[in-house]
CSV table of C-alpha atoms in Angstrom, one decimal:
chain,number,residue,atom,x,y,z
L,23,MET,CA,0.0,0.0,0.0
L,24,ILE,CA,1.1,3.6,-0.6
L,25,ASP,CA,1.6,5.7,2.4
L,26,ILE,CA,-0.5,8.9,1.7
L,27,PRO,CA,0.5,11.8,4.0
L,28,SER,CA,-2.3,13.4,5.9
L,29,PHE,CA,-3.5,16.9,5.0
L,30,ALA,CA,-3.3,17.9,8.5
L,31,GLY,CA,0.6,18.4,8.4
L,32,LEU,CA,0.5,20.4,5.2
L,33,GLY,CA,-0.5,23.6,6.9
L,34,THR,CA,-1.7,26.3,4.5
L,35,ILE,CA,-1.8,25.5,0.8
L,36,TYR,CA,-0.8,28.5,-1.6
L,37,THR,CA,-1.6,29.1,-5.2
L,38,ALA,CA,1.2,30.2,-7.4
L,39,LYS,CA,0.2,33.9,-7.3
L,40,GLU,CA,0.1,33.7,-3.5
L,41,ALA,CA,3.3,31.9,-3.3
L,42,ALA,CA,5.0,34.5,-5.5
L,43,THR,CA,3.7,37.3,-3.4
L,44,ARG,CA,4.9,35.5,-0.2
L,45,LEU,CA,8.4,34.8,-1.7
L,46,LYS,CA,8.5,38.2,-3.4
L,47,MET,CA,9.1,36.6,-6.8
L,48,THR,CA,7.3,36.4,-9.9
L,49,ARG,CA,4.6,33.7,-10.5
L,50,ARG,CA,6.6,32.1,-13.5
L,51,GLY,CA,9.7,32.1,-11.3
L,52,VAL,CA,8.1,30.4,-8.4
L,53,ILE,CA,6.5,27.7,-10.7
L,54,THR,CA,9.9,27.1,-12.4
L,55,LEU,CA,11.8,26.6,-9.1
L,56,GLY,CA,8.9,24.5,-7.8
L,57,LYS,CA,9.0,22.2,-10.8
L,58,ARG,CA,12.9,22.1,-11.0
L,59,TYR,CA,13.4,21.0,-7.4
L,60,GLY,CA,10.0,19.0,-6.8
L,61,CYS,CA,8.6,21.6,-4.3
L,62,CYS,CA,5.2,21.8,-5.7
L,63,SER,CA,2.0,19.9,-6.3
L,64,MET,CA,0.5,19.9,-9.8
L,65,HIS,CA,-3.0,18.9,-10.8
L,66,GLY,CA,-3.5,19.7,-14.5
L,67,ARG,CA,-2.4,23.2,-15.0
L,68,SER,CA,-2.9,24.4,-11.5
L,69,VAL,CA,0.3,24.4,-9.4
L,70,LEU,CA,-0.1,24.5,-5.5
L,71,PHE,CA,2.4,25.0,-2.9
L,72,SER,CA,2.4,24.0,0.9
L,73,GLU,CA,4.1,25.8,3.7
L,74,GLN,CA,7.0,23.2,3.3
L,75,ASP,CA,7.3,23.7,-0.3
L,76,LEU,CA,7.9,27.5,0.2
L,77,LEU,CA,10.5,26.7,2.9
L,78,ASP,CA,12.2,24.4,0.5
L,79,ILE,CA,12.2,27.0,-2.4
L,80,TRP,CA,13.6,29.6,0.0
L,81,GLN,CA,16.4,27.2,1.0
L,82,VAL,CA,17.3,26.6,-2.7
L,83,MET,CA,17.4,30.4,-3.3
L,84,ARG,CA,19.8,31.0,-0.4
L,85,ALA,CA,23.3,31.8,-1.4
L,86,PRO,CA,25.8,29.0,-0.4
L,87,ALA,CA,28.0,29.8,2.6
L,88,THR,CA,31.5,30.8,1.8
L,89,GLU,CA,34.4,29.8,4.1
L,90,THR,CA,38.0,30.5,3.6
L,91,LYS,CA,39.8,27.5,2.2
L,92,PRO,CA,43.4,26.8,3.6
L,93,VAL,CA,46.0,28.0,1.0
L,94,SER,CA,48.1,25.1,-0.5
L,95,ALA,CA,51.9,25.1,-0.3
L,96,ARG,CA,52.0,25.4,-4.0
L,97,ALA,CA,49.9,28.5,-4.1
L,98,VAL,CA,52.2,30.0,-1.3
L,99,ALA,CA,55.2,29.3,-3.1
L,100,PHE,CA,53.7,30.6,-6.4
L,101,TYR,CA,52.6,33.9,-4.9
L,102,SER,CA,55.8,34.3,-2.7
L,103,ALA,CA,57.9,34.2,-6.0
L,104,ASP,CA,59.1,37.2,-7.9
L,105,THR,CA,56.2,37.2,-10.2
L,106,SER,CA,52.8,38.1,-8.9
L,107,TYR,CA,49.4,37.6,-10.4
L,108,LYS,CA,49.4,41.4,-11.6
L,109,ASP,CA,52.8,40.9,-13.3
L,110,LEU,CA,51.4,37.8,-15.2
L,111,LEU,CA,48.3,40.0,-16.2
L,112,ARG,CA,50.5,42.7,-17.4
L,113,THR,CA,52.6,40.2,-19.5
L,114,ASN,CA,49.4,38.9,-21.0
L,115,GLN,CA,48.3,42.4,-21.7
L,116,ARG,CA,51.6,43.3,-23.3
L,117,GLU,CA,51.4,40.1,-25.5
L,118,ARG,CA,47.7,41.1,-26.5
L,119,GLU,CA,48.6,44.7,-27.2
L,120,GLU,CA,51.6,43.5,-29.4
L,121,LYS,CA,49.5,41.1,-31.3
L,122,ARG,CA,46.9,43.9,-31.8
L,123,ARG,CA,49.6,46.4,-32.9
L,124,LEU,CA,50.9,43.8,-35.5
L,125,ARG,CA,47.4,43.1,-36.8
L,126,LYS,CA,46.7,46.7,-37.2
L,127,GLU,CA,49.8,47.3,-39.2
L,128,LYS,CA,49.1,44.2,-41.3
L,129,ASP,CA,45.6,45.4,-41.7
L,130,ALA,CA,46.9,48.9,-42.8
L,131,ALA,CA,49.3,47.5,-45.2
L,132,ASN,CA,46.6,45.4,-46.9
L,133,ARG,CA,44.2,48.5,-46.9
L,134,GLU,CA,47.0,50.5,-48.5
L,135,ARG,CA,47.7,47.7,-51.1
L,136,ARG,CA,43.9,47.5,-52.0
L,137,LEU,CA,43.6,51.3,-52.3
L,138,GLU,CA,46.6,51.2,-54.7
L,139,GLU,CA,45.3,48.5,-56.8
L,140,LYS,CA,41.9,50.4,-57.1
L,141,ARG,CA,43.8,53.6,-58.0
L,142,LEU,CA,45.7,51.8,-60.9
L,143,VAL,CA,42.4,50.1,-62.1
L,144,SER,CA,40.8,53.5,-62.2
L,145,ARG,CA,43.8,55.0,-63.9
L,146,ALA,CA,43.8,52.2,-66.6
L,147,LYS,CA,40.1,52.9,-67.1
L,148,VAL,CA,40.5,56.7,-67.5
L,149,GLU,CA,43.4,56.0,-70.0
L,150,ALA,CA,41.2,53.4,-71.9
L,151,ARG,CA,38.4,56.0,-72.2
L,152,ALA,CA,40.8,58.7,-73.4
L,153,ALA,CA,42.2,56.4,-76.0
L,154,LYS,CA,38.7,55.5,-77.2
L,155,ARG,CA,37.6,59.1,-77.3
L,156,ALA,CA,40.9,60.0,-79.3
L,157,GLU,CA,40.3,57.1,-81.7
L,158,LYS,CA,36.6,58.2,-82.2
L,159,ALA,CA,37.6,61.8,-82.8
L,160,ALA,CA,40.2,60.6,-85.4
L,161,MET,CA,37.5,58.3,-87.1
L,162,THR,CA,35.1,61.5,-87.3
L,163,ALA,CA,37.7,63.6,-88.6
L,164,ALA,CA,38.6,61.0,-91.3
L,165,LYS,CA,35.0,60.7,-92.2
L,166,ARG,CA,34.5,64.5,-92.4
L,167,ALA,CA,37.6,64.8,-94.6
L,168,SER,CA,36.4,62.0,-96.8
L,169,VAL,CA,32.9,63.6,-97.1
L,170,GLU,CA,34.3,67.1,-97.6
L,171,GLY,CA,36.7,65.9,-100.3
L,172,GLU,CA,34.1,64.4,-102.5
L,173,GLN,CA,32.1,66.4,-104.8
L,174,LEU,CA,28.3,66.5,-103.8
L,175,ASP,CA,25.9,64.8,-106.0
L,176,LEU,CA,23.0,67.2,-106.2
L,177,ALA,CA,20.9,65.1,-108.5
L,178,ASN,CA,21.0,62.0,-106.0
L,179,LYS,CA,17.6,61.7,-104.3
L,180,ASP,CA,18.5,58.6,-102.2
L,181,PRO,CA,17.8,59.4,-98.4
L,182,SER,CA,20.6,57.3,-97.4
L,183,TYR,CA,23.0,59.4,-99.3
L,184,TRP,CA,22.1,62.6,-97.6
L,185,THR,CA,23.7,62.1,-94.2
L,186,SER,CA,23.9,64.9,-91.7
L,187,GLN,CA,27.4,65.8,-92.6
L,188,ARG,CA,26.5,66.2,-96.4
L,189,LYS,CA,23.4,68.3,-95.4
L,190,LYS,CA,25.5,70.5,-93.4
L,191,ARG,CA,28.2,70.9,-96.1
L,192,LEU,CA,25.5,71.6,-98.7
L,193,ARG,CA,24.1,74.4,-96.3
L,194,ARG,CA,27.6,75.9,-95.8
L,195,GLU,CA,28.3,75.9,-99.6
L,196,ARG,CA,25.0,77.6,-100.4
L,197,ILE,CA,25.6,80.3,-97.5
L,198,ALA,CA,29.1,80.8,-98.9
L,199,ARG,CA,27.7,81.3,-102.5
L,200,MET,CA,25.0,83.7,-101.3
L,201,GLU,CA,27.6,85.8,-99.3
L,202,SER,CA,30.0,85.8,-102.1
L,203,THR,CA,27.3,87.2,-104.7
L,204,PRO,CA,26.5,90.9,-104.3
């Protein structure tokens, strides 16, 4: 047979909200601690706490006692030596600072190299554009020279023959003829 404790020994039964108020905690915090350490009674979704459960939760929340531990002989020998803990910390800090300085120098060198590469690429693009413009200007000048060098065929009615350069040339010739005749 199962030994069921008598309800007379339980004392007051608290809901989660009442227990939280009594322990000055949140409702969810009391429920979590109660479930974690088995200090609550659950029936469905309702969680109930007895007086003893609240005392157990209070004991769980208490900070553990600290007592000074005896120092071992190794620790005494270590701390009584020339180097102290602060010296070790300073050494570690110096090493970290040196690594940080080297990393910054390396990063700066890499950054400068990347910037120089970008500058070279942009210079090459500018030079390529300038060369392309010069080539186009030379082609346009050669085209104009070939158009101006030939005699205009005034009888030609083909629209593809009358390019903008030929039309401009015809206008210039007519204006020049009008200005030369008084």
